[in-house]
GROMACS .gro file of N, CA and C in nm:
model
  348
    1MET      N    1   0.025  -0.230   0.787
    1MET     CA    2   0.055  -0.310   0.672
    1MET      C    3  -0.028  -0.437   0.679
    2SER      N    4  -0.072  -0.482   0.562
    2SER     CA    5  -0.141  -0.610   0.552
    2SER      C    6  -0.095  -0.679   0.424
    3HIS      N    7  -0.125  -0.808   0.413
    3HIS     CA    8  -0.085  -0.880   0.292
    3HIS      C    9  -0.184  -0.991   0.261
    4SER      N   10  -0.184  -1.031   0.133
    4SER     CA   11  -0.269  -1.141   0.088
    4SER      C   12  -0.205  -1.201  -0.037
    5LEU      N   13  -0.256  -1.317  -0.077
    5LEU     CA   14  -0.216  -1.379  -0.203
    5LEU      C   15  -0.336  -1.373  -0.296
    6GLU      N   16  -0.317  -1.311  -0.412
    6GLU     CA   17  -0.424  -1.299  -0.511
    6GLU      C   18  -0.369  -1.341  -0.647
    7HIS      N   19  -0.429  -1.442  -0.706
    7HIS     CA   20  -0.387  -1.493  -0.838
    7HIS      C   21  -0.239  -1.530  -0.840
    8GLY      N   22  -0.189  -1.581  -0.727
    8GLY     CA   23  -0.048  -1.619  -0.720
    8GLY      C   24   0.047  -1.503  -0.697
    9VAL      N   25  -0.008  -1.386  -0.669
    9VAL     CA   26   0.072  -1.265  -0.647
    9VAL      C   27   0.066  -1.227  -0.499
   10LEU      N   28   0.181  -1.202  -0.439
   10LEU     CA   29   0.186  -1.151  -0.302
   10LEU      C   30   0.152  -1.003  -0.307
   11VAL      N   31   0.040  -0.965  -0.245
   11VAL     CA   32  -0.004  -0.826  -0.244
   11VAL      C   33   0.018  -0.772  -0.103
   12ILE      N   34   0.103  -0.672  -0.093
   12ILE     CA   35   0.136  -0.609   0.035
   12ILE      C   36   0.080  -0.467   0.032
   13THR      N   37  -0.007  -0.438   0.127
   13THR     CA   38  -0.067  -0.305   0.132
   13THR      C   39  -0.008  -0.228   0.249
   14VAL      N   40   0.047  -0.111   0.218
   14VAL     CA   41   0.102  -0.022   0.320
   14VAL      C   42  -0.003   0.086   0.343
   15HIS      N   43  -0.060   0.086   0.463
   15HIS     CA   44  -0.172   0.174   0.494
   15HIS      C   45  -0.128   0.314   0.535
   16ASP      N   46  -0.016   0.324   0.604
   16ASP     CA   47   0.031   0.453   0.656
   16ASP      C   48   0.180   0.469   0.632
   17ASP      N   49   0.225   0.592   0.623
   17ASP     CA   50   0.368   0.617   0.612
   17ASP      C   51   0.434   0.580   0.744
   18PRO      N   52   0.542   0.503   0.741
   18PRO     CA   53   0.604   0.459   0.866
   18PRO      C   54   0.685   0.568   0.937
   19GLY      N   55   0.712   0.677   0.867
   19GLY     CA   56   0.799   0.779   0.925
   19GLY      C   57   0.942   0.728   0.929
   20ARG      N   58   1.032   0.814   0.963
   20ARG     CA   59   1.174   0.775   0.965
   20ARG      C   60   1.201   0.666   1.067
   21CYS      N   61   1.134   0.671   1.179
   21CYS     CA   62   1.160   0.572   1.285
   21CYS      C   63   1.107   0.433   1.252
   22GLY      N   64   0.998   0.425   1.175
   22GLY     CA   65   0.939   0.296   1.143
   22GLY      C   66   0.983   0.237   1.011
   23LYS      N   67   1.070   0.308   0.941
   23LYS     CA   68   1.114   0.265   0.808
   23LYS      C   69   1.185   0.129   0.811
   24ALA      N   70   1.276   0.110   0.904
   24ALA     CA   71   1.351  -0.015   0.912
   24ALA      C   72   1.259  -0.133   0.944
   25LEU      N   73   1.163  -0.112   1.033
   25LEU     CA   74   1.070  -0.219   1.068
   25LEU      C   75   0.983  -0.256   0.948
   26LEU      N   76   0.934  -0.157   0.875
   26LEU     CA   77   0.853  -0.185   0.757
   26LEU      C   78   0.934  -0.261   0.653
   27LEU      N   79   1.056  -0.219   0.629
   27LEU     CA   80   1.143  -0.288   0.533
   27LEU      C   81   1.166  -0.433   0.575
   28THR      N   82   1.191  -0.457   0.702
   28THR     CA   83   1.212  -0.593   0.751
   28THR      C   84   1.087  -0.678   0.733
   29ARG      N   85   0.971  -0.625   0.767
   29ARG     CA   86   0.848  -0.701   0.755
   29ARG      C   87   0.818  -0.737   0.609
   30ILE      N   88   0.836  -0.640   0.518
   30ILE     CA   89   0.811  -0.667   0.376
   30ILE      C   90   0.915  -0.765   0.321
   31SER      N   91   1.040  -0.747   0.356
   31SER     CA   92   1.146  -0.837   0.309
   31SER      C   93   1.119  -0.980   0.356
   32ASP      N   94   1.077  -0.997   0.479
   32ASP     CA   95   1.045  -1.130   0.531
   32ASP      C   96   0.932  -1.194   0.450
   33LEU      N   97   0.831  -1.116   0.414
   33LEU     CA   98   0.721  -1.168   0.333
   33LEU      C   99   0.769  -1.208   0.193
   34VAL      N  100   0.854  -1.126   0.134
   34VAL     CA  101   0.907  -1.155   0.001
   34VAL      C  102   0.984  -1.287   0.004
   35TYR      N  103   1.071  -1.304   0.104
   35TYR     CA  104   1.148  -1.429   0.115
   35TYR      C  105   1.056  -1.549   0.139
   36ALA      N  106   0.956  -1.532   0.224
   36ALA     CA  107   0.867  -1.643   0.259
   36ALA      C  108   0.781  -1.688   0.141
   37HIS      N  109   0.747  -1.597   0.051
   37HIS     CA  110   0.657  -1.629  -0.059
   37HIS      C  111   0.729  -1.643  -0.194
   38ARG      N  112   0.861  -1.630  -0.196
   38ARG     CA  113   0.930  -1.640  -0.324
   38ARG      C  114   0.911  -1.777  -0.385
   39PRO      N  115   0.899  -1.789  -0.510
   39PRO     CA  116   0.924  -1.694  -0.617
   39PRO      C  117   0.801  -1.616  -0.662
   40ALA      N  118   0.698  -1.609  -0.577
   40ALA     CA  119   0.576  -1.536  -0.615
   40ALA      C  120   0.608  -1.391  -0.646
   41PRO      N  121   0.548  -1.337  -0.753
   41PRO     CA  122   0.566  -1.194  -0.782
   41PRO      C  123   0.501  -1.111  -0.672
   42VAL      N  124   0.541  -0.984  -0.665
   42VAL     CA  125   0.499  -0.896  -0.556
   42VAL      C  126   0.434  -0.770  -0.611
   43VAL      N  127   0.324  -0.729  -0.549
   43VAL     CA  128   0.266  -0.598  -0.574
   43VAL      C  129   0.260  -0.526  -0.439
   44ILE      N  130   0.318  -0.408  -0.433
   44ILE     CA  131   0.307  -0.325  -0.313
   44ILE      C  132   0.207  -0.216  -0.343
   45VAL      N  133   0.104  -0.208  -0.259
   45VAL     CA  134  -0.001  -0.108  -0.273
   45VAL      C  135   0.024   0.000  -0.169
   46LEU      N  136   0.040   0.122  -0.215
   46LEU     CA  137   0.058   0.235  -0.124
   46LEU      C  138  -0.073   0.312  -0.116
   47GLU      N  139  -0.141   0.303  -0.002
   47GLU     CA  140  -0.262   0.380   0.017
   47GLU      C  141  -0.223   0.526   0.036
   48ALA      N  142  -0.320   0.616   0.024
   48ALA     CA  143  -0.294   0.760   0.024
   48ALA      C  144  -0.202   0.807   0.137
   49PRO      N  145  -0.225   0.769   0.263
   49PRO     CA  146  -0.135   0.819   0.369
   49PRO      C  147   0.009   0.769   0.356
   50ALA      N  148   0.028   0.658   0.285
   50ALA     CA  149   0.162   0.599   0.273
   50ALA      C  150   0.232   0.639   0.145
   51ALA      N  151   0.168   0.718   0.061
   51ALA     CA  152   0.222   0.748  -0.071
   51ALA      C  153   0.319   0.866  -0.071
   52ALA      N  154   0.391   0.882   0.036
   52ALA     CA  155   0.489   0.991   0.044
   52ALA      C  156   0.594   0.952   0.146
   53GLY      N  157   0.697   1.029   0.150
   53GLY     CA  158   0.798   1.015   0.254
   53GLY      C  159   0.870   0.883   0.259
   54ALA      N  160   0.880   0.830   0.379
   54ALA     CA  161   0.961   0.712   0.407
   54ALA      C  162   0.914   0.587   0.333
   55ALA      N  163   0.785   0.573   0.311
   55ALA     CA  164   0.733   0.453   0.243
   55ALA      C  165   0.790   0.440   0.102
   56LEU      N  166   0.812   0.551   0.034
   56LEU     CA  167   0.868   0.545  -0.102
   56LEU      C  168   1.009   0.488  -0.099
   57GLY      N  169   1.087   0.529  -0.002
   57GLY     CA  170   1.222   0.475   0.013
   57GLY      C  171   1.221   0.326   0.041
   58VAL      N  172   1.125   0.281   0.122
   58VAL     CA  173   1.113   0.138   0.151
   58VAL      C  174   1.079   0.061   0.023
   59VAL      N  175   0.987   0.113  -0.056
   59VAL     CA  176   0.948   0.048  -0.181
   59VAL      C  177   1.070   0.032  -0.272
   60LEU      N  178   1.152   0.135  -0.282
   60LEU     CA  179   1.270   0.128  -0.369
   60LEU      C  180   1.371   0.025  -0.317
   61ARG      N  181   1.385   0.013  -0.187
   61ARG     CA  182   1.476  -0.087  -0.131
   61ARG      C  183   1.422  -0.228  -0.153
   62VAL      N  184   1.291  -0.245  -0.140
   62VAL     CA  185   1.231  -0.376  -0.168
   62VAL      C  186   1.248  -0.410  -0.316
   63HIS      N  187   1.238  -0.310  -0.402
   63HIS     CA  188   1.259  -0.334  -0.544
   63HIS      C  189   1.400  -0.386  -0.570
   64ARG      N  190   1.498  -0.329  -0.505
   64ARG     CA  191   1.637  -0.378  -0.521
   64ARG      C  192   1.648  -0.523  -0.474
   65LEU      N  193   1.582  -0.555  -0.362
   65LEU     CA  194   1.582  -0.692  -0.312
   65LEU      C  195   1.518  -0.785  -0.415
   66CYS      N  196   1.402  -0.748  -0.466
   66CYS     CA  197   1.333  -0.831  -0.565
   66CYS      C  198   1.417  -0.846  -0.692
   67SER      N  199   1.486  -0.743  -0.732
   67SER     CA  200   1.574  -0.752  -0.849
   67SER      C  201   1.684  -0.854  -0.826
   68ARG      N  202   1.746  -0.849  -0.708
   68ARG     CA  203   1.852  -0.946  -0.676
   68ARG      C  204   1.798  -1.089  -0.676
   69LEU      N  205   1.675  -1.107  -0.631
   69LEU     CA  206   1.613  -1.239  -0.624
   69LEU      C  207   1.546  -1.279  -0.755
   70ARG      N  208   1.549  -1.189  -0.854
   70ARG     CA  209   1.483  -1.211  -0.984
   70ARG      C  210   1.332  -1.232  -0.968
   71ILE      N  211   1.272  -1.152  -0.881
   71ILE     CA  212   1.128  -1.157  -0.856
   71ILE      C  213   1.064  -1.034  -0.919
   72LEU      N  214   0.957  -1.056  -0.994
   72LEU     CA  215   0.883  -0.948  -1.056
   72LEU      C  216   0.811  -0.868  -0.947
   73MET      N  217   0.823  -0.736  -0.952
   73MET     CA  218   0.759  -0.650  -0.852
   73MET      C  219   0.692  -0.533  -0.921
   74SER      N  220   0.573  -0.500  -0.873
   74SER     CA  221   0.500  -0.383  -0.921
   74SER      C  222   0.453  -0.302  -0.801
   75VAL      N  223   0.418  -0.178  -0.828
   75VAL     CA  224   0.365  -0.090  -0.725
   75VAL      C  225   0.233  -0.033  -0.776
   76ALA      N  226   0.138  -0.016  -0.685
   76ALA     CA  227   0.012   0.049  -0.718
   76ALA      C  228  -0.012   0.162  -0.619
   77THR      N  229  -0.039   0.280  -0.673
   77THR     CA  230  -0.075   0.394  -0.590
   77THR      C  231  -0.157   0.492  -0.672
   78GLY      N  232  -0.258   0.546  -0.610
   78GLY     CA  233  -0.340   0.646  -0.677
   78GLY      C  234  -0.276   0.783  -0.680
   79SER      N  235  -0.165   0.798  -0.612
   79SER     CA  236  -0.096   0.927  -0.603
   79SER      C  237  -0.004   0.949  -0.723
   80ALA      N  238  -0.040   1.044  -0.807
   80ALA     CA  239   0.045   1.076  -0.923
   80ALA      C  240   0.184   1.125  -0.879
   81PRO      N  241   0.194   1.212  -0.776
   81PRO     CA  242   0.329   1.253  -0.733
   81PRO      C  243   0.414   1.135  -0.685
   82ALA      N  244   0.352   1.039  -0.617
   82ALA     CA  245   0.428   0.921  -0.571
   82ALA      C  246   0.473   0.838  -0.690
   83ARG      N  247   0.386   0.821  -0.791
   83ARG     CA  248   0.426   0.745  -0.910
   83ARG      C  249   0.542   0.812  -0.981
   84ARG      N  250   0.537   0.944  -0.995
   84ARG     CA  251   0.646   1.016  -1.060
   84ARG      C  252   0.776   1.003  -0.980
   85ALA      N  253   0.767   1.014  -0.847
   85ALA     CA  254   0.886   1.003  -0.763
   85ALA      C  255   0.948   0.864  -0.774
   86LEU      N  256   0.865   0.760  -0.774
   86LEU     CA  257   0.916   0.624  -0.787
   86LEU      C  258   0.981   0.602  -0.923
   87GLU      N  259   0.918   0.652  -1.028
   87GLU     CA  260   0.975   0.638  -1.162
   87GLU      C  261   1.111   0.707  -1.172
   88ALA      N  262   1.121   0.824  -1.112
   88ALA     CA  263   1.245   0.901  -1.119
   88ALA      C  264   1.358   0.836  -1.039
   89ARG      N  265   1.323   0.770  -0.929
   89ARG     CA  266   1.425   0.716  -0.839
   89ARG      C  267   1.453   0.567  -0.857
   90ALA      N  268   1.372   0.497  -0.935
   90ALA     CA  269   1.391   0.353  -0.953
   90ALA      C  270   1.520   0.325  -1.030
   91GLU      N  271   1.586   0.218  -0.992
   91GLU     CA  272   1.709   0.179  -1.060
   91GLU      C  273   1.676   0.118  -1.195
   92GLY      N  274   1.761   0.144  -1.292
   92GLY     CA  275   1.740   0.091  -1.426
   92GLY      C  276   1.793  -0.050  -1.445
   93SER      N  277   1.878  -0.095  -1.355
   93SER     CA  278   1.933  -0.230  -1.369
   93SER      C  279   1.843  -0.330  -1.299
   94GLY      N  280   1.854  -0.454  -1.339
   94GLY     CA  281   1.773  -0.559  -1.275
   94GLY      C  282   1.633  -0.563  -1.332
   95VAL      N  283   1.540  -0.612  -1.252
   95VAL     CA  284   1.401  -0.624  -1.293
   95VAL      C  285   1.337  -0.486  -1.287
   96ARG      N  286   1.273  -0.447  -1.396
   96ARG     CA  287   1.213  -0.314  -1.406
   96ARG      C  288   1.098  -0.299  -1.305
   97LEU      N  289   1.091  -0.185  -1.239
   97LEU     CA  290   0.981  -0.153  -1.148
   97LEU      C  291   0.865  -0.101  -1.230
   98VAL      N  292   0.752  -0.172  -1.225
   98VAL     CA  293   0.633  -0.131  -1.298
   98VAL      C  294   0.540  -0.063  -1.198
   99ILE      N  295   0.490   0.055  -1.236
   99ILE     CA  296   0.409   0.135  -1.145
   99ILE      C  297   0.272   0.156  -1.207
  100HIS      N  298   0.168   0.127  -1.129
  100HIS     CA  299   0.030   0.137  -1.175
  100HIS      C  300  -0.048   0.235  -1.088
  101ALA      N  301  -0.154   0.291  -1.147
  101ALA     CA  302  -0.243   0.380  -1.073
  101ALA      C  303  -0.351   0.302  -0.998
  102ARG      N  304  -0.381   0.181  -1.046
  102ARG     CA  305  -0.490   0.103  -0.986
  102ARG      C  306  -0.439  -0.032  -0.936
  103THR      N  307  -0.488  -0.072  -0.822
  103THR     CA  308  -0.446  -0.198  -0.760
  103THR      C  309  -0.487  -0.318  -0.844
  104ASP      N  310  -0.612  -0.321  -0.891
  104ASP     CA  311  -0.659  -0.437  -0.967
  104ASP      C  312  -0.578  -0.457  -1.094
  105THR      N  313  -0.544  -0.348  -1.160
  105THR     CA  314  -0.461  -0.355  -1.281
  105THR      C  315  -0.321  -0.407  -1.247
  106ALA      N  316  -0.265  -0.362  -1.137
  106ALA     CA  317  -0.131  -0.406  -1.096
  106ALA      C  318  -0.128  -0.556  -1.070
  107ILE      N  319  -0.228  -0.606  -0.999
  107ILE     CA  320  -0.232  -0.749  -0.966
  107ILE      C  321  -0.249  -0.833  -1.092
  108THR      N  322  -0.345  -0.796  -1.176
  108THR     CA  323  -0.371  -0.871  -1.299
  108THR      C  324  -0.250  -0.870  -1.391
  109SER      N  325  -0.193  -0.752  -1.414
  109SER     CA  326  -0.077  -0.740  -1.503
  109SER      C  327   0.042  -0.819  -1.450
  110THR      N  328   0.065  -0.813  -1.321
  110THR     CA  329   0.177  -0.884  -1.261
  110THR      C  330   0.157  -1.035  -1.270
  111ALA      N  331   0.034  -1.080  -1.246
  111ALA     CA  332   0.005  -1.224  -1.257
  111ALA      C  333   0.027  -1.274  -1.399
  112PHE      N  334  -0.020  -1.198  -1.497
  112PHE     CA  335  -0.002  -1.237  -1.638
  112PHE      C  336   0.146  -1.236  -1.678
  113ALA      N  337   0.217  -1.133  -1.636
  113ALA     CA  338   0.359  -1.122  -1.671
  113ALA      C  339   0.439  -1.237  -1.610
  114ALA      N  340   0.405  -1.275  -1.488
  114ALA     CA  341   0.477  -1.383  -1.423
  114ALA      C  342   0.449  -1.517  -1.490
  115ALA      N  343   0.329  -1.533  -1.543
  115ALA     CA  344   0.291  -1.658  -1.608
  115ALA      C  345   0.350  -1.672  -1.747
  116ALA      N  346   0.388  -1.559  -1.807
  116ALA     CA  347   0.440  -1.561  -1.944
  116ALA      C  348   0.579  -1.618  -1.954
   0.00000   0.00000   0.00000
């Protein structure tokens, strides 16, 4: 996992699927970043190896956290199956989870939405 700030947006990139054993650690690390950078909006980028399995569950839990904190959150992944799975499993209450196919689009859209 890596992170950066781009256009006022916290961008967290998950490079690999953490597996069941690493899921809690990944959730803790991302949650700590969200708290440290709040109220900055968040984009989670799932690279190809991370776009399945346990990483999707972590993204959904971070989305619930961001909803409770009223923080705008988006996801970017090139994986169509991962986008469909996230859309199907995302909660309808709170802040809507926006899912993009491209990272640059996710960052730009999130930055504009947060500024509006």
